Amino acid sequence: MSELLNFNYPPEPSTDRVTLFADVILPLPLPKLYTYRIPYEMNDEVLVGVRVIVQFGAKKVLSCIVADIHENAPADYQAKYILDVLDDKPIITKPQLRLFKWIADYYMCTLGEVINAALPSALKLSSESRIQLHPHYNPEEDELILAPQEEKIIFALHNNQALTFTEVGNLLQLKSYHKFIKSLIQKEAIIIYEQVSDKFSPKVVKKIRLTEHFVQEEGLLEELFNQLTPQPKQLDVLLNYLQLVPVHQDVNLNYHGIEKSALTNNPHLSASSINTLIKKGVLEQFDQIVSRFPIEHGNQQLPMALSEHQLQAKDEILGLFKEKDTVLLHGVTGSGKTEVYIDLIKHALDSGGQVLYLLPEIALTAQIVTRLIKVFGDKLGIYHSKFSDNERAEVWQGILSGRFQVIVGVRSSIFLPFHDLSLVIIDEEHEPSYKQYDPAPRYNARETGLMMAHLQGAKTLLGSATPSIESYYNCKTGRWGLVSMTKRFGEAKLPEIELVDTRREQQRKNMHSHFSAKLLTEIEERLKRQEQVILFQNRRGYAPFISCDECSWIPKCKFCAVSLSYHKYNNELRCHYCGYHERMPHDCPACGATTLKSMGFGTEKVEDELKLMLPSAEVQRMDLDTTKKKNSYQQIISDFETGRTNVLVGTQMVTKGLDFENVSLVGILNADTIINFPDFRAHERAYQLFVQVSGRAGRKGKPGSVIIQTRDPLQPIFNKVRSNDYSTLYEHEIEERMRFGYPPFTRMIRITVKHADDKTAENAAIVLTKDLSDRLDKQQVLGPEVPYIFKIRNLFLQEIHIKLPRDSTNLKAAKSQIAQAIFNLKLLADFKGIRVVADVDPV
């Protein structure tokens, strides 16, 4: 693949007629690029990075990205012609193409899979893409000159809400119908969308303004005042309008008017009087379509003045950037890292560059954006999966046009078309949420962000109160710079941490369901003082499983080797791996007994029980179940910030960088399940979670407390958490990893073999392991073994782990050998239906 990907710009224009070919990246998992012939009349239109429409196979029509332009016809097949060009300018930048190639090579996937993940659906077209009339296109008012074929499409769309590309082709009975769709898009008569759920629905605001002749004709406005004198309520409406829209100073202000709600929401004005003035023709009402993107303008404010410690950290970072491309900011929770980020972003923008601010979770964007928009206004764009495809496409185009200079987003933001990147900030860099699991590319946004910065000559700042062992190792070995912030901002102190032995409390009968007496008492105390509480339980749902008291029957997923979790709100049993769900049974299907009991507890049960125990508490839950809607994160966080909620129950979402000034107590309900997880990173992850969630307490000068409930208070990890002793944790972990050959001393690749038959999966894994052992050092190949969860979505799993030396110069060669072994396995007759997934740097 690599020899096909030079990403060269097209040759200089020539007076001779030249036959050009384009290598394109199709949004399909193909191991090679595909070559198409460029029609001579399109020679000047086809550029590297633009989208073109091509036919692939017998019937399929797709949009794809031009990766290279040359004069070499393919040797193995007859090149088809490119059907049309969708863009006047490239929508993929040259640095992006280099990054996409690196992702495909490093994470062992195809460029098509990378493009499929990178582009919003609104920028990917196929024969099943749909078109609809543009919401603000009115054929009776818009004097567009349309070709007969275009008029035919518009007429058909009046009778149908939408048409697919295929239906347009059938309607026009033409093979080259795409140019008419493209023309209608450019005339803003139609728009494209991929799925019914993505159908474009613009944000429309109702506005009012004075009817034009009252503004344009002299003396009419004065006459209007005299006419309305007997109607004081209507006169009040007019006076309020003129106060908000001073047309006597500038008549052009009337054109834009004001939102109708500005008057109707005024309690001193009569809504009926407003409508009467509209009926009389004094005011006119009109609809205005505003940007789908929620940020239009921001009243820019100066960033908050940095404290002495923050200023020192900023100066150290800028100093290290002169020598190193990457710096890690290790600051305790509440030390004010965000203010340092804001100052550095401003510094980067003053130099004319672009900035990417990466966050691990969508939940964090709500709070961070509120702070950033006050400083950067409409220079700021937001990018995450809760936005519609049209909104994400608008951000994409906004970066290309220069509208957005700062992007705050989650891991998918690394695919955006930056062309002048000067700073990448990766906040909470230790978070496993930066890793994409399925589908391919299985990339880590932290590592990809570092590579993106490298390719564009930008600097990278990683921040965390609990850095990953690998990142801290890079600092200790001198590869990266390190800056530490050891004090909380202002007068705030780190919270006091107390352990509660739940085993002993049960013996003393001091446990109330899953709450110790100590924790309940402390919650009640905080509520009396009108302070807030966060409770952390790392399981969603009501209970991990249910069981029959008589025969011990436990309901299992039909497609995965896991028990079904009970969700009380929907009264259903649900699989957290494949989404399968069924109604909660009234009696046991095995023995008929009605003694079904929930076992264990999740966030839903914590919320439910707390409402019963403390009826005066306003309790809200933040987990995957309560944050499925687009604005649910913002609503939950807003309710907690404004005090409408005083107890927030949540999963890992509540541990990540949220800043609430009135939280004085954090409770960790079951610490043991986190510590005793079968993974070499278990203690590192446990420390990170405990310190991060503890850091939500006592952030604004109010003393904070943390109560950790555990059945094993002598666990060494708790002493490190209580003393905030990251250095001791690091020394212990790095010694263990060196001894047993784990990252950062090795690179790991996990190979997962999947098949519907367990024996076939096992045999395929054995054959693959032998081939890998022959190709690589036998000591580097571990397995095969059955994973803890051995069946997901009706496929049985086998895992092989490969450890490659970190300093190996043959990493690319080793990956090539692994890819060849997988390819050879799939050629064997016994394993035709086998699926093999390679995950580089699993977390």
Short mmCIF file of C-alpha atoms in Angstrom, two decimals, residues 204-557:
data_model
loop_
_atom_site.label_atom_id
_atom_site.label_comp_id
_atom_site.label_asym_id
_atom_site.label_seq_id
_atom_site.Cartn_x
_atom_site.Cartn_y
_atom_site.Cartn_z
CA VAL A 204 -35.39 28.52 12.91
CA VAL A 205 -36.09 31.57 15.11
CA LYS A 206 -39.20 33.71 14.81
CA LYS A 207 -38.30 37.39 14.48
CA ILE A 208 -40.22 40.66 14.12
CA ARG A 209 -39.40 44.07 12.70
CA LEU A 210 -41.14 47.29 11.77
CA THR A 211 -42.83 47.19 8.39
CA GLU A 212 -40.38 48.77 5.97
CA HIS A 213 -42.35 51.91 4.98
CA PHE A 214 -42.45 53.10 8.61
CA VAL A 215 -38.65 53.26 8.54
CA GLN A 216 -38.08 54.42 4.97
CA GLU A 217 -40.77 57.12 4.62
CA GLU A 218 -40.12 60.28 6.64
CA GLY A 219 -42.74 61.28 9.20
CA LEU A 220 -44.65 57.96 9.17
CA LEU A 221 -43.14 56.76 12.43
CA GLU A 222 -44.12 60.00 14.21
CA GLU A 223 -47.64 59.66 12.82
CA LEU A 224 -47.74 56.06 14.11
CA PHE A 225 -47.01 57.28 17.64
CA ASN A 226 -49.99 59.64 17.47
CA GLN A 227 -52.26 56.88 16.18
CA LEU A 228 -51.24 54.48 19.01
CA THR A 229 -51.62 57.02 21.85
CA PRO A 230 -55.18 55.77 22.67
CA GLN A 231 -53.78 52.18 22.84
CA PRO A 232 -51.08 52.43 25.57
CA LYS A 233 -50.30 48.67 25.56
CA GLN A 234 -49.56 48.71 21.84
CA LEU A 235 -47.55 51.91 22.27
CA ASP A 236 -45.47 50.17 25.00
CA VAL A 237 -44.65 47.38 22.53
CA LEU A 238 -43.51 49.89 19.91
CA LEU A 239 -41.38 51.84 22.41
CA ASN A 240 -39.73 48.64 23.66
CA TYR A 241 -38.97 47.59 20.07
CA LEU A 242 -37.35 50.95 19.31
CA GLN A 243 -35.35 50.73 22.52
CA LEU A 244 -33.97 47.34 21.46
CA VAL A 245 -33.63 48.30 17.78
CA PRO A 246 -32.71 52.03 17.60
CA VAL A 247 -33.74 52.62 13.97
CA HIS A 248 -33.56 56.39 14.50
CA GLN A 249 -29.77 55.92 14.75
CA ASP A 250 -29.41 53.39 11.92
CA VAL A 251 -32.34 52.37 9.72
CA ASN A 252 -30.43 49.24 8.57
CA LEU A 253 -30.83 47.73 12.04
CA ASN A 254 -34.52 47.19 11.31
CA TYR A 255 -33.71 44.65 8.58
CA HIS A 256 -32.45 42.11 11.12
CA GLY A 257 -35.18 42.89 13.66
CA ILE A 258 -35.25 41.04 16.97
CA GLU A 259 -36.40 37.63 18.12
CA LYS A 260 -40.10 37.69 18.91
CA SER A 261 -39.38 36.10 22.29
CA ALA A 262 -37.51 39.29 23.33
CA LEU A 263 -40.92 41.00 23.49
CA THR A 264 -43.28 38.11 24.29
CA ASN A 265 -41.17 37.04 27.28
CA ASN A 266 -41.34 40.54 28.74
CA PRO A 267 -43.92 40.37 31.59
CA HIS A 268 -44.68 44.11 31.19
CA LEU A 269 -45.81 43.74 27.59
CA SER A 270 -49.06 42.28 26.33
CA ALA A 271 -48.66 39.31 23.96
CA SER A 272 -52.03 40.09 22.37
CA SER A 273 -50.89 43.67 21.68
CA ILE A 274 -47.83 42.34 19.84
CA ASN A 275 -50.04 40.10 17.67
CA THR A 276 -52.47 42.99 17.05
CA LEU A 277 -49.62 45.16 15.75
CA ILE A 278 -48.63 42.31 13.42
CA LYS A 279 -52.22 42.05 12.14
CA LYS A 280 -52.35 45.82 11.61
CA GLY A 281 -49.20 45.66 9.52
CA VAL A 282 -47.17 47.80 11.92
CA LEU A 283 -44.85 44.90 12.73
CA GLU A 284 -44.04 42.02 10.43
CA GLN A 285 -43.08 38.54 11.55
CA PHE A 286 -40.50 36.46 9.69
CA ASP A 287 -38.52 33.26 10.18
CA GLN A 288 -34.75 33.29 10.14
CA ILE A 289 -32.65 30.15 9.73
CA VAL A 290 -29.60 30.25 11.95
CA SER A 291 -26.56 28.01 11.97
CA ARG A 292 -27.06 24.40 13.02
CA PHE A 293 -23.95 24.87 15.09
CA PRO A 294 -25.00 26.18 18.52
CA ILE A 295 -22.24 28.76 18.86
CA GLU A 296 -22.94 31.87 16.84
CA HIS A 297 -21.25 34.66 18.72
CA GLY A 298 -19.54 35.04 22.04
CA ASN A 299 -18.96 38.15 24.09
CA GLN A 300 -15.25 37.78 24.38
CA GLN A 301 -13.78 38.36 27.80
CA LEU A 302 -10.21 38.42 28.95
CA PRO A 303 -9.08 35.09 30.43
CA MET A 304 -8.90 34.94 34.21
CA ALA A 305 -5.61 36.28 35.61
CA LEU A 306 -3.28 33.39 36.44
CA SER A 307 -2.09 32.83 39.98
CA GLU A 308 1.60 32.82 40.76
CA HIS A 309 1.75 29.00 40.55
CA GLN A 310 -0.22 28.92 37.28
CA LEU A 311 1.96 31.63 35.77
CA GLN A 312 5.07 29.71 36.76
CA ALA A 313 3.69 26.52 35.16
CA LYS A 314 2.84 28.39 31.94
CA ASP A 315 6.32 29.93 31.73
CA GLU A 316 7.94 26.53 32.34
CA ILE A 317 5.81 24.96 29.58
CA LEU A 318 6.73 27.67 27.06
CA GLY A 319 10.38 27.32 28.07
CA LEU A 320 10.33 23.56 27.54
CA PHE A 321 8.55 23.99 24.18
CA LYS A 322 11.73 25.67 22.92
CA GLU A 323 13.59 22.38 23.39
CA LYS A 324 10.90 19.67 23.23
CA ASP A 325 7.79 19.11 21.15
CA THR A 326 5.83 17.44 23.96
CA VAL A 327 5.32 18.47 27.59
CA LEU A 328 3.36 16.73 30.35
CA LEU A 329 1.60 18.97 32.89
CA HIS A 330 1.26 16.96 36.09
CA GLY A 331 -1.08 19.00 38.28
CA VAL A 332 -3.07 17.84 41.29
CA THR A 333 -6.88 17.94 40.97
CA GLY A 334 -8.13 21.50 41.34
CA SER A 335 -4.73 23.10 40.64
CA GLY A 336 -6.19 25.18 37.79
CA LYS A 337 -4.79 23.39 34.74
CA THR A 338 -7.70 24.61 32.57
CA GLU A 339 -6.78 28.28 33.12
CA VAL A 340 -3.21 27.46 32.05
CA TYR A 341 -4.60 25.76 28.92
CA ILE A 342 -6.71 28.84 28.11
CA ASP A 343 -3.71 31.14 28.41
CA LEU A 344 -1.62 28.88 26.17
CA ILE A 345 -4.44 28.69 23.59
CA LYS A 346 -4.57 32.50 23.52
CA HIS A 347 -0.79 32.57 23.06
CA ALA A 348 -1.08 30.13 20.11
CA LEU A 349 -3.89 32.12 18.45
CA ASP A 350 -1.92 35.34 18.78
CA SER A 351 0.77 33.61 16.72
CA GLY A 352 -1.79 32.82 14.01
CA GLY A 353 -2.11 29.05 14.55
CA GLN A 354 -4.96 26.62 15.16
CA VAL A 355 -5.54 24.73 18.41
CA LEU A 356 -7.09 21.34 19.18
CA TYR A 357 -8.24 20.79 22.77
CA LEU A 358 -8.97 17.07 23.30
CA LEU A 359 -11.17 15.74 26.10
CA PRO A 360 -11.87 12.07 26.91
CA GLU A 361 -15.65 12.33 27.44
CA ILE A 362 -18.54 14.31 25.98
CA ALA A 363 -19.65 15.03 29.56
CA LEU A 364 -16.67 17.33 30.03
CA THR A 365 -17.39 19.50 27.00
CA ALA A 366 -20.45 21.14 28.56
CA GLN A 367 -18.48 22.77 31.40
CA ILE A 368 -15.31 23.44 29.42
CA VAL A 369 -17.15 25.04 26.49
CA THR A 370 -18.95 27.46 28.80
CA ARG A 371 -15.57 28.69 30.02
CA LEU A 372 -13.88 28.74 26.61
CA ILE A 373 -16.63 30.60 24.75
CA LYS A 374 -16.34 33.51 27.18
CA VAL A 375 -12.75 33.94 26.03
CA PHE A 376 -12.72 32.84 22.39
CA GLY A 377 -16.30 33.57 21.28
CA ASP A 378 -17.22 32.36 17.80
CA LYS A 379 -13.65 31.27 17.06
CA LEU A 380 -14.54 28.15 19.07
CA GLY A 381 -15.98 25.00 17.51
CA ILE A 382 -17.23 21.85 19.24
CA TYR A 383 -16.99 18.34 17.77
CA HIS A 384 -18.43 15.14 19.23
CA SER A 385 -20.78 12.27 18.44
CA LYS A 386 -23.86 13.79 20.09
CA PHE A 387 -23.96 16.36 17.28
CA SER A 388 -25.80 15.46 14.09
CA ASP A 389 -23.87 14.69 10.92
CA ASN A 390 -24.84 18.07 9.49
CA GLU A 391 -23.49 19.87 12.55
CA ARG A 392 -20.22 17.92 12.36
CA ALA A 393 -19.93 18.65 8.64
CA GLU A 394 -20.39 22.35 9.42
CA VAL A 395 -17.51 22.25 11.90
CA TRP A 396 -15.38 20.45 9.29
CA GLN A 397 -16.09 23.17 6.71
CA GLY A 398 -15.64 25.86 9.38
CA ILE A 399 -12.06 24.72 10.01
CA LEU A 400 -11.27 24.70 6.29
CA SER A 401 -12.71 28.21 5.86
CA GLY A 402 -10.90 29.59 8.92
CA ARG A 403 -14.13 30.28 10.83
CA PHE A 404 -13.03 28.07 13.73
CA GLN A 405 -9.52 28.46 15.12
CA VAL A 406 -10.04 26.48 18.33
CA ILE A 407 -11.72 23.08 18.42
CA VAL A 408 -12.74 21.38 21.65
CA GLY A 409 -13.79 17.79 21.15
CA VAL A 410 -13.44 14.11 21.92
CA ARG A 411 -11.25 11.51 20.22
CA SER A 412 -12.83 11.80 16.74
CA SER A 413 -11.59 15.43 16.60
CA ILE A 414 -8.14 14.20 15.57
CA PHE A 415 -9.58 13.52 12.09
CA LEU A 416 -10.49 17.18 11.45
CA PRO A 417 -8.85 19.11 8.56
CA PHE A 418 -6.33 21.25 10.43
CA HIS A 419 -3.82 22.86 8.11
CA ASP A 420 -2.01 25.32 10.42
CA LEU A 421 -2.01 23.51 13.75
CA SER A 422 0.27 25.04 16.37
CA LEU A 423 -0.91 23.46 19.65
CA VAL A 424 -2.60 20.20 20.67
CA ILE A 425 -3.83 19.92 24.27
CA ILE A 426 -4.73 16.42 25.50
CA ASP A 427 -6.50 16.80 28.84
CA GLU A 428 -6.85 13.82 31.21
CA GLU A 429 -4.31 12.07 28.98
CA HIS A 430 -4.39 8.90 31.10
CA GLU A 431 -8.01 8.12 30.21
CA PRO A 432 -8.74 4.79 28.43
CA SER A 433 -11.70 6.57 26.76
CA TYR A 434 -9.22 7.91 24.20
CA LYS A 435 -8.99 4.38 22.79
CA GLN A 436 -11.37 3.32 20.00
CA TYR A 437 -12.31 -0.35 20.33
CA ASP A 438 -14.71 -1.15 17.50
CA PRO A 439 -14.88 -0.81 14.59
CA ALA A 440 -11.49 -0.19 12.95
CA PRO A 441 -9.39 1.91 13.09
CA ARG A 442 -8.72 0.90 16.72
CA TYR A 443 -6.70 4.03 17.38
CA ASN A 444 -5.69 5.83 20.54
CA ALA A 445 -6.43 9.55 20.22
CA ARG A 446 -3.57 10.41 22.56
CA GLU A 447 -0.96 8.69 20.38
CA THR A 448 -2.64 9.87 17.18
CA GLY A 449 -2.78 13.44 18.48
CA LEU A 450 0.96 13.29 19.18
CA MET A 451 1.61 12.11 15.63
CA MET A 452 -0.71 14.75 14.15
CA ALA A 453 1.18 17.47 16.03
CA HIS A 454 4.50 16.01 14.82
CA LEU A 455 3.37 15.98 11.18
CA GLN A 456 2.24 19.62 11.37
CA GLY A 457 5.16 20.90 13.42
CA ALA A 458 2.88 21.70 16.37
CA LYS A 459 3.54 21.40 20.10
CA THR A 460 1.65 18.97 22.32
CA LEU A 461 0.67 19.52 25.95
CA LEU A 462 -0.67 16.55 27.89
CA GLY A 463 -2.34 17.18 31.24
CA SER A 464 -3.37 14.96 34.14
CA ALA A 465 -3.41 14.71 37.91
CA THR A 466 -2.72 10.99 37.49
CA PRO A 467 -0.58 10.52 34.35
CA SER A 468 -0.34 7.16 32.63
CA ILE A 469 2.78 5.20 33.55
CA GLU A 470 3.91 5.31 29.90
CA SER A 471 3.66 9.11 29.72
CA TYR A 472 5.50 9.65 33.01
CA TYR A 473 8.21 7.24 31.83
CA ASN A 474 8.69 9.37 28.70
CA CYS A 475 9.30 12.36 30.98
CA LYS A 476 11.64 10.50 33.30
CA THR A 477 13.75 9.30 30.38
CA GLY A 478 14.01 12.84 28.98
CA ARG A 479 11.93 12.29 25.86
CA TRP A 480 9.24 14.73 27.02
CA GLY A 481 9.31 17.77 29.26
CA LEU A 482 7.64 17.67 32.69
CA VAL A 483 5.96 20.52 34.60
CA SER A 484 4.36 19.93 38.01
CA MET A 485 1.61 21.84 39.84
CA THR A 486 1.52 20.55 43.41
CA LYS A 487 -0.95 23.01 44.99
CA ARG A 488 -4.65 23.56 44.48
CA PHE A 489 -5.81 26.92 43.17
CA GLY A 490 -6.45 29.64 45.74
CA GLU A 491 -7.17 28.54 49.29
CA ALA A 492 -8.47 25.08 48.35
CA LYS A 493 -6.89 22.05 50.03
CA LEU A 494 -6.83 18.42 48.95
CA PRO A 495 -9.72 16.49 50.58
CA GLU A 496 -9.38 14.27 53.64
CA ILE A 497 -9.81 10.60 52.72
CA GLU A 498 -11.37 8.09 55.11
CA LEU A 499 -11.69 4.32 54.65
CA VAL A 500 -14.75 2.42 55.85
CA ASP A 501 -14.36 -1.36 56.35
CA THR A 502 -17.70 -2.66 55.05
CA ARG A 503 -16.93 -6.21 56.27
CA ARG A 504 -16.63 -4.95 59.84
CA GLU A 505 -19.63 -2.63 59.43
CA GLN A 506 -21.78 -5.59 58.33
CA GLN A 507 -20.72 -7.54 61.41
CA ARG A 508 -21.72 -4.57 63.57
CA LYS A 509 -24.98 -4.22 61.59
CA ASN A 510 -24.04 -0.68 60.59
CA MET A 511 -24.70 -1.20 56.86
CA HIS A 512 -27.95 0.13 55.42
CA SER A 513 -28.16 -1.79 52.17
CA HIS A 514 -24.98 -0.61 50.36
CA PHE A 515 -24.43 2.49 52.52
CA SER A 516 -22.37 2.48 55.68
CA ALA A 517 -23.78 4.41 58.65
CA LYS A 518 -20.78 6.75 58.38
CA LEU A 519 -21.49 7.62 54.74
CA LEU A 520 -25.22 8.18 55.32
CA THR A 521 -24.52 10.43 58.32
CA GLU A 522 -22.00 12.49 56.33
CA ILE A 523 -24.46 12.87 53.41
CA GLU A 524 -27.15 14.11 55.81
CA GLU A 525 -24.71 16.61 57.35
CA ARG A 526 -23.82 18.03 53.93
CA LEU A 527 -27.48 18.37 52.96
CA LYS A 528 -28.20 20.30 56.18
CA ARG A 529 -25.35 22.68 55.30
CA GLN A 530 -26.76 23.00 51.75
CA GLU A 531 -23.60 21.45 50.31
CA GLN A 532 -23.45 18.85 47.54
CA VAL A 533 -22.41 15.21 47.32
CA ILE A 534 -21.07 12.96 44.54
CA LEU A 535 -21.43 9.17 44.84
CA PHE A 536 -19.37 6.93 42.56
CA GLN A 537 -20.37 3.38 41.61
CA ASN A 538 -18.68 1.92 38.56
CA ARG A 539 -21.68 -0.12 37.37
CA ARG A 540 -24.78 1.18 35.63
CA GLY A 541 -28.22 -0.37 35.84
CA TYR A 542 -30.06 -1.50 38.95
CA ALA A 543 -28.17 -4.75 39.53
CA PRO A 544 -25.44 -6.70 37.66
CA PHE A 545 -27.70 -9.77 37.58
CA ILE A 546 -30.73 -11.42 39.15
CA SER A 547 -30.92 -14.93 40.63
CA CYS A 548 -33.58 -17.37 41.75
CA ASP A 549 -33.41 -18.06 45.48
CA GLU A 550 -34.69 -21.61 45.00
CA CYS A 551 -32.69 -23.04 42.08
CA SER A 552 -29.99 -20.33 41.56
CA TRP A 553 -31.06 -19.71 37.94
CA ILE A 554 -29.38 -16.62 36.44
CA PRO A 555 -30.61 -15.13 33.12
CA LYS A 556 -27.93 -15.05 30.44
CA CYS A 557 -27.64 -13.16 27.15
#
